[in-house]
Tab-separated table of C-alpha atoms and ligand atoms in Angstrom:
chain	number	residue	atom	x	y	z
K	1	UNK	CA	122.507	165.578	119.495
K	2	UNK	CA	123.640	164.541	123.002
K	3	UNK	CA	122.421	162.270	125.696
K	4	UNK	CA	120.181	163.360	128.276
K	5	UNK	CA	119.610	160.853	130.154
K	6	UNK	CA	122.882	160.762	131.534
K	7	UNK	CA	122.467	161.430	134.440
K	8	UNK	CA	119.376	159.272	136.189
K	9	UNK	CA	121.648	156.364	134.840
K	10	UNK	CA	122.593	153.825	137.736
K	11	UNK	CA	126.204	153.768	139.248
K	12	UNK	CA	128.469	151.880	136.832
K	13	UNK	CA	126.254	152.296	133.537
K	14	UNK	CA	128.395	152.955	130.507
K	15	UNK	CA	126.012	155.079	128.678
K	16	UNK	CA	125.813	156.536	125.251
K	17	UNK	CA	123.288	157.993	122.777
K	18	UNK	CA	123.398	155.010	120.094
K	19	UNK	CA	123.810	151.621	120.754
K	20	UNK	CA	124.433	149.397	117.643
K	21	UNK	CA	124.010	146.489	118.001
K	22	UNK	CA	125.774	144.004	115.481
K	23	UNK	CA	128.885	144.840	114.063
K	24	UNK	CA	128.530	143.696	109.996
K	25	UNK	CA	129.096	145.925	107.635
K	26	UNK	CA	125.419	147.245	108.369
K	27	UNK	CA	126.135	147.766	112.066
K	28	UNK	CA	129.297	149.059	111.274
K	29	UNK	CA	127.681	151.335	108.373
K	30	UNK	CA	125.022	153.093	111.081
K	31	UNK	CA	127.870	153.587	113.727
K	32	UNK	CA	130.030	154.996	111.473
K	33	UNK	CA	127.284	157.592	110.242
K	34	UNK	CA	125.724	158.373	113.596
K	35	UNK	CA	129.126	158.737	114.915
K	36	UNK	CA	130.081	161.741	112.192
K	37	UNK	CA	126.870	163.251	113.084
K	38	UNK	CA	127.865	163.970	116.817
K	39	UNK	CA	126.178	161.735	118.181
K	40	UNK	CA	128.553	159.442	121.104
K	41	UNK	CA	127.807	156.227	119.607
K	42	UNK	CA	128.990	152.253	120.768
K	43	UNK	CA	128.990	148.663	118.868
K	44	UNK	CA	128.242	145.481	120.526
K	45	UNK	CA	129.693	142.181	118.563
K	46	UNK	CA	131.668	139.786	119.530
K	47	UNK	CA	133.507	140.100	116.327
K	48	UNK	CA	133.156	143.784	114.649
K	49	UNK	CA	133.689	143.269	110.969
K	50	UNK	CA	132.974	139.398	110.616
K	51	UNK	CA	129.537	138.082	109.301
K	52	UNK	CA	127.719	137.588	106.317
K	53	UNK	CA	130.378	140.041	104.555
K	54	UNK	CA	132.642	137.616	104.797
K	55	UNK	CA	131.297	135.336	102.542
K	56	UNK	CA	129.152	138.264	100.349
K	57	UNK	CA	130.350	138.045	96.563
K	58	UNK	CA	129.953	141.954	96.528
K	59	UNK	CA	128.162	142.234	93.566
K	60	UNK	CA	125.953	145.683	93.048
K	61	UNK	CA	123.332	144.376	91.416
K	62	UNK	CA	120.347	146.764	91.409
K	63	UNK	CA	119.498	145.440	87.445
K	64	UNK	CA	120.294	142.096	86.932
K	65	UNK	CA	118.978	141.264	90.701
K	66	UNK	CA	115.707	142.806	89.782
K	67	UNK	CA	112.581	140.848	90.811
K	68	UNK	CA	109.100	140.855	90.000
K	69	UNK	CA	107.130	142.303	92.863
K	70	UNK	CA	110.450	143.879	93.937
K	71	UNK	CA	110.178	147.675	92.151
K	72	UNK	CA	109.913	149.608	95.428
K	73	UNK	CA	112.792	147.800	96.647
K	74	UNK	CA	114.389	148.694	93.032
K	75	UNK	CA	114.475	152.533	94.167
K	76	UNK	CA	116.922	151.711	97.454
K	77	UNK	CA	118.851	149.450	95.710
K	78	UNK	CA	118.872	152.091	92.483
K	79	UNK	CA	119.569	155.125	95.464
K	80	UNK	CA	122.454	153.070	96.733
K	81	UNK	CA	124.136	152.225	93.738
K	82	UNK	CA	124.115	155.262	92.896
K	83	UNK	CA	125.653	156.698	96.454
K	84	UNK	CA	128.963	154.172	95.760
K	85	UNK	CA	131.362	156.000	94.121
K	86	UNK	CA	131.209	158.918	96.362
K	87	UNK	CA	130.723	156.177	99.235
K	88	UNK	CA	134.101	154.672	98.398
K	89	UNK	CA	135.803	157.372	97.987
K	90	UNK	CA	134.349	159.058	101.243
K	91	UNK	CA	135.442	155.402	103.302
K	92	UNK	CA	138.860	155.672	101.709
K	93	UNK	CA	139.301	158.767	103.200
K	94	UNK	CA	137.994	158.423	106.217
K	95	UNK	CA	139.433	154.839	107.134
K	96	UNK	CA	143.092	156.641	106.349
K	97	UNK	CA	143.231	155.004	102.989
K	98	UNK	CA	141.524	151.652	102.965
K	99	UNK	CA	140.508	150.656	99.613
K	100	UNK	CA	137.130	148.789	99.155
K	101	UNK	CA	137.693	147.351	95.526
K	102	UNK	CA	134.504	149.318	94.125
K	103	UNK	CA	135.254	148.492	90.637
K	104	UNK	CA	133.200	149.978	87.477
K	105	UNK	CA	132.684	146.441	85.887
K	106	UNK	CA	128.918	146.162	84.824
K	107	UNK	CA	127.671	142.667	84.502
K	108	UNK	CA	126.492	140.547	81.941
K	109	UNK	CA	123.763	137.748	82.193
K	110	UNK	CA	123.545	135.190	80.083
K	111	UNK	CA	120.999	132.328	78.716
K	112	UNK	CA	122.744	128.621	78.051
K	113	UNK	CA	119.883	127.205	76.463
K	114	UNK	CA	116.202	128.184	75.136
K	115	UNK	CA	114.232	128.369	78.241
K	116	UNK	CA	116.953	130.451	80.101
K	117	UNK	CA	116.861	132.890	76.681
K	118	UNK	CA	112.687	133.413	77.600
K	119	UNK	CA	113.643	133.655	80.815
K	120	UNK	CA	116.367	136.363	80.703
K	121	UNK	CA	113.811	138.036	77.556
K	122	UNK	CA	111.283	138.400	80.010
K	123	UNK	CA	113.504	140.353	82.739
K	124	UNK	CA	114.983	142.382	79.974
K	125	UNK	CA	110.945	143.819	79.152
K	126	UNK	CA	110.744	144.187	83.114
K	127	UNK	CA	113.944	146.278	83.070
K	128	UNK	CA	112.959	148.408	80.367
K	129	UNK	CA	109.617	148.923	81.934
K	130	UNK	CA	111.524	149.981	84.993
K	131	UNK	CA	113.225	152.310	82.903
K	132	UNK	CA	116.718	150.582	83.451
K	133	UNK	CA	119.482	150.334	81.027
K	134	UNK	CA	120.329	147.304	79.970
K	135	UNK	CA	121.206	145.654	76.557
K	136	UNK	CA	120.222	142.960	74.424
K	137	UNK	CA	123.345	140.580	73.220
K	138	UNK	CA	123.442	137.604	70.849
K	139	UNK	CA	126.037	134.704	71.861
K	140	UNK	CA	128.809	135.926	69.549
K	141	UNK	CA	128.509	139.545	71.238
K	142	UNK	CA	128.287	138.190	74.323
K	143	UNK	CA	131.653	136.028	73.796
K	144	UNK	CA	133.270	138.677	72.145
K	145	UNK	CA	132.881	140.649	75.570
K	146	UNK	CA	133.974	137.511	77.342
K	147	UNK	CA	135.958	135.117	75.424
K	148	UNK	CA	136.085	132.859	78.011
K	149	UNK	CA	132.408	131.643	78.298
K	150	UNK	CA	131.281	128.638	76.971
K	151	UNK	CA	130.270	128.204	73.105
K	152	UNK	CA	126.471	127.241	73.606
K	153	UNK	CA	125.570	130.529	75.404
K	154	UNK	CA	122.510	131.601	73.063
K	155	UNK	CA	122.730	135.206	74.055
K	156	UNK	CA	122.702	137.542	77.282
K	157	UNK	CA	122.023	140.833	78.954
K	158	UNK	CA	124.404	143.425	79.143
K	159	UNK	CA	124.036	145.707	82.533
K	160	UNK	CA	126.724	148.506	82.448
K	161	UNK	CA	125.283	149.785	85.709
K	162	UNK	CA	125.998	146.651	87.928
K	163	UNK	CA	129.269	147.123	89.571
K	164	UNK	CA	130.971	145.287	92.441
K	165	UNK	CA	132.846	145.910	95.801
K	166	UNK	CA	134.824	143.742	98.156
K	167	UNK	CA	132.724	143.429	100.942
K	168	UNK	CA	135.638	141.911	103.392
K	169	UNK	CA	137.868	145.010	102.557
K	170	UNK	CA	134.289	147.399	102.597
K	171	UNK	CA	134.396	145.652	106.751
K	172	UNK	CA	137.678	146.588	106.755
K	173	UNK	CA	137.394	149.961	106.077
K	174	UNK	CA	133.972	150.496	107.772
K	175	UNK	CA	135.687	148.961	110.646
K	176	UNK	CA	138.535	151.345	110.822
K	177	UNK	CA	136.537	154.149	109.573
K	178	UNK	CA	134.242	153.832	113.054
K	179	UNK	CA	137.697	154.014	115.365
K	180	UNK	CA	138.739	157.186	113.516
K	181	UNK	CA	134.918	158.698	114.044
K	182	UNK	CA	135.354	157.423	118.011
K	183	UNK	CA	132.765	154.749	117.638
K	184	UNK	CA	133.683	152.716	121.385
K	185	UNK	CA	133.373	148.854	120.689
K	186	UNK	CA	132.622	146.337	123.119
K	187	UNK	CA	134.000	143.269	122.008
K	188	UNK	CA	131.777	140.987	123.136
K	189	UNK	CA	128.329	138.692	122.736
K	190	UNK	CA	124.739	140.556	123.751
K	191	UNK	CA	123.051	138.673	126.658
K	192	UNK	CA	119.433	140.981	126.468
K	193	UNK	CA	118.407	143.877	124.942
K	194	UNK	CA	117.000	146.076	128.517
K	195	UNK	CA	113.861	147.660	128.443
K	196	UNK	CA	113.143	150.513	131.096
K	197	UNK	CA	109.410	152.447	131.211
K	198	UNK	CA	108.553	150.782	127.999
K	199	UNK	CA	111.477	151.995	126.170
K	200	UNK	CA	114.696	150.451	124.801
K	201	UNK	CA	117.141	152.139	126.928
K	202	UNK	CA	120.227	149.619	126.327
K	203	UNK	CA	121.640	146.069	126.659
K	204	UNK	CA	123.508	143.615	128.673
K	205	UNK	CA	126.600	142.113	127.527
K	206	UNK	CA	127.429	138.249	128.713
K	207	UNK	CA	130.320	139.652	130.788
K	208	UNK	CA	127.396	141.332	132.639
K	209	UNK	CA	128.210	144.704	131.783
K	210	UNK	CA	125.195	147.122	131.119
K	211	UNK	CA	125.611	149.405	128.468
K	212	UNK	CA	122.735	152.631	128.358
K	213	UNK	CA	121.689	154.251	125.345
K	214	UNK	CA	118.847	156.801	124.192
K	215	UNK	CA	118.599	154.800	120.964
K	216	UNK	CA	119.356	151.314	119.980
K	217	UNK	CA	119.744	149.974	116.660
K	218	UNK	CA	119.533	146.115	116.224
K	219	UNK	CA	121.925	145.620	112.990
K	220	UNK	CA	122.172	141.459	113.952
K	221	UNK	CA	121.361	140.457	110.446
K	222	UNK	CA	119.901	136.826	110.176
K	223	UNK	CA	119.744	136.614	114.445
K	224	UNK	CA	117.697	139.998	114.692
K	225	UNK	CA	114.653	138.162	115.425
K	226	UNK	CA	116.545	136.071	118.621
K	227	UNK	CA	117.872	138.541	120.892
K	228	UNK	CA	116.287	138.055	124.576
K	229	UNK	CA	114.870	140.975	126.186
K	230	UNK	CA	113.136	141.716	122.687
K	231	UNK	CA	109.204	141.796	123.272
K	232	UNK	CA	107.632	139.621	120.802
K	233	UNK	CA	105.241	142.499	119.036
K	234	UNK	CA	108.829	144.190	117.306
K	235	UNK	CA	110.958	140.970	117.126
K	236	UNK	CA	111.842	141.400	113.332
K	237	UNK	CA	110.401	138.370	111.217
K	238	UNK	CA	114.170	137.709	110.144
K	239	UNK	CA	114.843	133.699	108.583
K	240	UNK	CA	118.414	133.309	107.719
K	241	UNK	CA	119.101	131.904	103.807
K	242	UNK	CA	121.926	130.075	103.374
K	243	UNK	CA	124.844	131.120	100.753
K	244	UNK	CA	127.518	128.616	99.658
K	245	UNK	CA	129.760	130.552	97.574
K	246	UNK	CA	133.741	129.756	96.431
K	247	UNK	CA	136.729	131.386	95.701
K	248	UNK	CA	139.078	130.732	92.740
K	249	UNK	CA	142.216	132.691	92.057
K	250	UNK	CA	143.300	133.618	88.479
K	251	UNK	CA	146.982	132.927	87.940
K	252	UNK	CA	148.856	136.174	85.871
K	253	UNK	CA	149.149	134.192	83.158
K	254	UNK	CA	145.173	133.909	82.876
K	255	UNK	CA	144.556	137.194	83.220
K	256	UNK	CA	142.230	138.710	82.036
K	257	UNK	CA	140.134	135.798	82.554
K	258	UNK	CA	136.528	138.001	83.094
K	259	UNK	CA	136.224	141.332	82.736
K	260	UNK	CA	133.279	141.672	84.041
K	261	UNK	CA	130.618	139.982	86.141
K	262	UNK	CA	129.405	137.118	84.673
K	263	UNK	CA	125.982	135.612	85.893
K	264	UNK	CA	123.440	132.820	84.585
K	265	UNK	CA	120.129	130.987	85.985
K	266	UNK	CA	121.413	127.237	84.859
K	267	UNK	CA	118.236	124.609	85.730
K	268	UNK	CA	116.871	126.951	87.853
K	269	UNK	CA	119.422	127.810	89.728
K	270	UNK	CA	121.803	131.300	90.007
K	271	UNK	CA	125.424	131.180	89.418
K	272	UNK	CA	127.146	134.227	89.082
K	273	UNK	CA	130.968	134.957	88.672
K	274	UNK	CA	132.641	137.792	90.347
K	275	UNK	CA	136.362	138.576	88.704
K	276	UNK	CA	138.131	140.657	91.423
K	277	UNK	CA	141.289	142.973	90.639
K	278	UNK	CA	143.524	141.286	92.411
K	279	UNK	CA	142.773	138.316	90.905
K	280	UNK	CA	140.046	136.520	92.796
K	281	UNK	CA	137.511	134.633	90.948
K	282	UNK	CA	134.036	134.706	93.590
K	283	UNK	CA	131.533	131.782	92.538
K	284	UNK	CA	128.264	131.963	94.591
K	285	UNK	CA	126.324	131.396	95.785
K	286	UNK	CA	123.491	128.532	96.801
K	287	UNK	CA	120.040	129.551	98.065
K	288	UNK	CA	118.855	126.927	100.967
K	289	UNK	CA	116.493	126.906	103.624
K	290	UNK	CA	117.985	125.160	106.126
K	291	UNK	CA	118.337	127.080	109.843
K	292	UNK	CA	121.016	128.090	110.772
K	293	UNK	CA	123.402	125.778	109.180
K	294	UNK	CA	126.579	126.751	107.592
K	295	UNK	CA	128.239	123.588	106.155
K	296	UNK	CA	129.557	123.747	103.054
K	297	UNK	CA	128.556	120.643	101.642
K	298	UNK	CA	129.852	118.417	98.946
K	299	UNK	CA	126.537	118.975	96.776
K	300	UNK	CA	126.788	122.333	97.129
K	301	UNK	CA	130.575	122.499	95.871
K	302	UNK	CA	129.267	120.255	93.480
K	303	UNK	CA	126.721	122.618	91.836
K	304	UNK	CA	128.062	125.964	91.673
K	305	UNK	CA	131.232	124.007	89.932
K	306	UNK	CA	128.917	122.242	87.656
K	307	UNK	CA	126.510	125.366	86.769
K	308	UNK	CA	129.701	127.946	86.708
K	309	UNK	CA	131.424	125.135	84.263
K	310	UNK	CA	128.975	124.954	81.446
K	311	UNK	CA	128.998	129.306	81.443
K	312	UNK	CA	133.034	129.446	81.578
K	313	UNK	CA	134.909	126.350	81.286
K	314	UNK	CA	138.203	127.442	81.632
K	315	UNK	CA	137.170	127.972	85.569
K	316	UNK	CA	138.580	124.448	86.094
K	317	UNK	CA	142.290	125.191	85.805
K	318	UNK	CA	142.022	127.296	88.222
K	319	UNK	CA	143.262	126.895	92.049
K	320	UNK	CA	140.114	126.574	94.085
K	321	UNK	CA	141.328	128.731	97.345
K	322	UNK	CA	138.140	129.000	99.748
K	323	UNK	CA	134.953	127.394	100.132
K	324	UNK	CA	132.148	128.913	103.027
K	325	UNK	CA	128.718	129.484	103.601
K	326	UNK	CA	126.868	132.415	105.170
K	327	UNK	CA	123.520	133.474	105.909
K	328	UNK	CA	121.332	136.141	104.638
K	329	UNK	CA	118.829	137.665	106.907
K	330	UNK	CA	115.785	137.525	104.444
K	331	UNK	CA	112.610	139.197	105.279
K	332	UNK	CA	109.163	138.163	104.330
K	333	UNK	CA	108.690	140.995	101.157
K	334	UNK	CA	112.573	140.557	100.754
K	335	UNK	CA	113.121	144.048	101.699
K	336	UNK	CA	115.047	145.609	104.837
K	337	UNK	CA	113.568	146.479	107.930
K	338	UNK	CA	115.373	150.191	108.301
K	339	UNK	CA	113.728	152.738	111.202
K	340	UNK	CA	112.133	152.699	114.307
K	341	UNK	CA	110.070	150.327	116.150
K	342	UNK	CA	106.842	150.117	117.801
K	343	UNK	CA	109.074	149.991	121.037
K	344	UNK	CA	110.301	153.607	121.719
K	345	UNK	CA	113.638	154.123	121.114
K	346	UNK	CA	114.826	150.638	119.049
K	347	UNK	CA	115.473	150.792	115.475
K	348	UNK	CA	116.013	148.235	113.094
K	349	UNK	CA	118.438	147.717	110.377
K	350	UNK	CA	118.335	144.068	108.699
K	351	UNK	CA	116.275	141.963	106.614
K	352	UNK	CA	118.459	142.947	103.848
K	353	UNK	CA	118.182	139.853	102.249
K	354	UNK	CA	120.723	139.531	98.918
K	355	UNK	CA	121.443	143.497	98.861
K	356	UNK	CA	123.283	143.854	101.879
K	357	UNK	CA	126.394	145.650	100.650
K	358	UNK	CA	124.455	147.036	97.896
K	359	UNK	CA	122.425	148.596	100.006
K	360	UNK	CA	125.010	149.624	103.178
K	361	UNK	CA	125.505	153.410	101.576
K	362	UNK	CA	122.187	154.585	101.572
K	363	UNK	CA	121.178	152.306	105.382
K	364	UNK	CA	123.883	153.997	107.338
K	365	UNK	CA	122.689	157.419	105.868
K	366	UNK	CA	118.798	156.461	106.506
K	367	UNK	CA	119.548	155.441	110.282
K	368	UNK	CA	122.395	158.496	110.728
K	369	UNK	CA	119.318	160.522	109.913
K	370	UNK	CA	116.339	158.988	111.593
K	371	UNK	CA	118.543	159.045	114.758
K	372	UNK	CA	119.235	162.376	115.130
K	373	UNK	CA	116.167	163.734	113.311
K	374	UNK	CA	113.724	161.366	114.433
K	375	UNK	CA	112.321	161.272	110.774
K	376	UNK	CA	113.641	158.205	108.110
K	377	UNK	CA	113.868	160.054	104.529
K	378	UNK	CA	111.599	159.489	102.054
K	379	UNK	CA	113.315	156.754	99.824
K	380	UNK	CA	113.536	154.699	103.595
K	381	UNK	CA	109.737	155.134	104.658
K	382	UNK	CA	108.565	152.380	102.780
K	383	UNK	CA	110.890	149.899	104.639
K	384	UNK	CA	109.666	150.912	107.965
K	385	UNK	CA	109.725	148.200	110.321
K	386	UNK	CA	106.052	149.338	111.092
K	387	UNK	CA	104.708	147.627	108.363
K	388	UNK	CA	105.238	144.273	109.795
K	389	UNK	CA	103.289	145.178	112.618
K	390	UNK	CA	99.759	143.768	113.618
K	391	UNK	CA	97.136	145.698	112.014
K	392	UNK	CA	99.440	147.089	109.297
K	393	UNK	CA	97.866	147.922	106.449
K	394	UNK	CA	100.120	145.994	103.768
K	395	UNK	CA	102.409	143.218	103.877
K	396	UNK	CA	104.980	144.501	101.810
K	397	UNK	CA	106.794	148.030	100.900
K	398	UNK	CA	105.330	147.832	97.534
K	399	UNK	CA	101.254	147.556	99.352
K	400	UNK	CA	101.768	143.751	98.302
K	401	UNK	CA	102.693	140.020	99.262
K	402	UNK	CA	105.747	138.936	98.888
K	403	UNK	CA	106.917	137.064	95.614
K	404	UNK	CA	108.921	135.059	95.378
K	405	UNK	CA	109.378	134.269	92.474
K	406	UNK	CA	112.586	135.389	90.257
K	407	UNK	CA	113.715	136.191	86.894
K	408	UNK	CA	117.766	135.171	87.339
B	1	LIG	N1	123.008	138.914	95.892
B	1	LIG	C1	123.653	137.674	95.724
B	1	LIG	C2	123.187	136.623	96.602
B	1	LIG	O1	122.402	136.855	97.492
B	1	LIG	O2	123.589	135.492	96.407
């Protein structure tokens, strides 16, 4: 599908038929796909490739992620996990080679002491009730998986489905994957989205330029709610969550130090280990409320450290190489925000909460299709943005609240 509203456009109006705006890995996921479709297709961001990816542990973790409340959301994230392989393999080829570490680890969760044991109990009967595949472990199975964690864990959950990528090479490769496809980036901030006859028909960039689209996707992950020019009515209810997460390296002589992922809920909190190929250890992440702010605090350090220690250890001889914080763009049912708006011609794609990369396969294929068919497919209607709008008839993909509440 082509513009047609190419001409009409004034003098000096660099138009196309998709805008994206935001250039994470979700951005960068829609351009990609739109662009294979035909359709001529341009990224606004300042910094294509940077954001919440950055700091993203990559897990895929449809099973051990899962959330009471949260089972319509379990069919994207089940539908996207599924898409990886291929996903990966399609990227690789398409990027000229780029590699995005998908790596066919599974994960196992595990209890430290008798309340986390009821706890992780309980989400095992919710993942069987789900229908998911997941295994029940005593401590000495669990350790003779993983040698390396710690003596007192009482038992644990195995997942063989929940894998892991590395979501700064995945922005790599998206990244490169959109210049081979002819994706044209302007490297630079978004002053306003523009409106024209009640329809999104572009944006401004803070050098002044106007760019003109048919469609525009807003892909700005925790600041998709902020962008000026947006009328109020379909300003996404975005908050952004904080994530402190760290990165230890595994010396050769270590290895293998994990095999898999490793994850807990210690006090109440999550802790999760990621064990990359290439020997990067990824401890995340911290779950605050706090605005925009990305410090990595002291505390913060201090509590994955602590909480990572009592599951494995051995984690302090290791180097500690990287410490950061990003934000995820969390929604108010947890669940994306994928599809057109009440305003003609803007879509959405954010809110994705803690399943960003999980979920970028099956979001660039939703929006590649609602843009040039006009229609999301089925597994994407329940995330319409729509459903956040006044009058709605639920608050939530699932036809309830939100809960909050979690399991891990
Ligand atoms: N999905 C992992 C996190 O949000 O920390």
């Amino acid at each position: 599908m082509h513009s047609s509203t190419s001409t009409g456009r004034p003098p000096g109006e660099r138009g196309s038929d998709v805008l994206v705006i935001g250039g994470g890995i979700i951005g960068l996921v829609t351009a990609w796909r739109a662009a294979q479709r035909g359709l001529r297709t341009a990224l606004a961001d300042p910094a294509p490739g940077g954001g919440a990816a950055q700091v993203a542990a990559g897990m895929l973790a449809a099973v051990t992620e899962l959330h009471y409340g949260e089972e319509t959301l379990l069919g994207l994230n089940l539908a996207s996990a599924r898409r990886y392989p291929q996903f990966a393999a399609e990227l690789a080829e398409a990027s000229g080679g780029l590699d995005i570490g998908f790596r066919a680890c599974g994960t196992l969760a595990v209890a430290l002491d008798a309340d986390d044991r009821t706890h992780l109990r309980e989400l095992h009967a919710l993942q069987r009730r789900c229908g998911l595949e997941s295994e029940w472990l005593s401590g000495r199975e669990c350790r003779r998986l993983e040698p390396m964690l710690a003596p007192g864990v009482r038992g644990g959950l195995r997942a063989d489905g929940d894998h892991q990528v590395d979501p700064r090479r995945l922005a790599a490769a998206l990244l490169a994957a959109c210049a081979r496809a002819g994706v044209v980036f302007h490297r630079a901030a978004v002053e306003r989205l523009t409106v024209t006859g009640g329809r999104a028909a572009g944006a401004v960039l803070d050098s002044g330029t106007r760019l003109a689209a048919d469609q525009v996707v807003l892909a700005t992950g925790s600041l998709s709610g902020r962008l000026d020019g947006l009328p109020p009515e379909v300003a996404p209810p975005i908050r952004p969550v904080k994530g402190q997460v760290l990165r230890l390296r595994v010396p050769g002589a270590y290895a293998p130090f994990l095999t898999r992922t490793v994850r807990a809920v210690v006090r109440g909190s999550q802790v999760y280990l990621v064990p990359r190929e290439n020997g990067e250890l990824v401890i995340g992440a911290t779950s605050e409320e706090l605005g925009w702010d990305t410090t990595v605090t002291a505390g913060g350090v201090y509590e994955l450290l602590r909480d990572a220690h009592e599951l494995v250890p051995g984690i302090t001889e290791l180097p500690l190489t990287e410490t950061r914080a990003g934000l995820r763009p969390g929604s108010p049912d947890n669940a994306p925000l994928l599809g057109p708006t009440e305003l003609p011609g803007l879509h959405l794609a954010t809110g994705h909460y803690r399943n960003g990369v999980l979920l970028t396969p099956v979001t660039g294929d939703a929006l590649a299709e609602v843009l040039t068919t006009g229609e999301l497919p089925a597994e994407a209607r329940p995330f319409t943005p729509r459903r956040f709008s006044a009058g709605a008839p639920s608050a939530g993909p699932a036809g309830r609240t939100a809960r909050e509440e979690s399991l891990v």
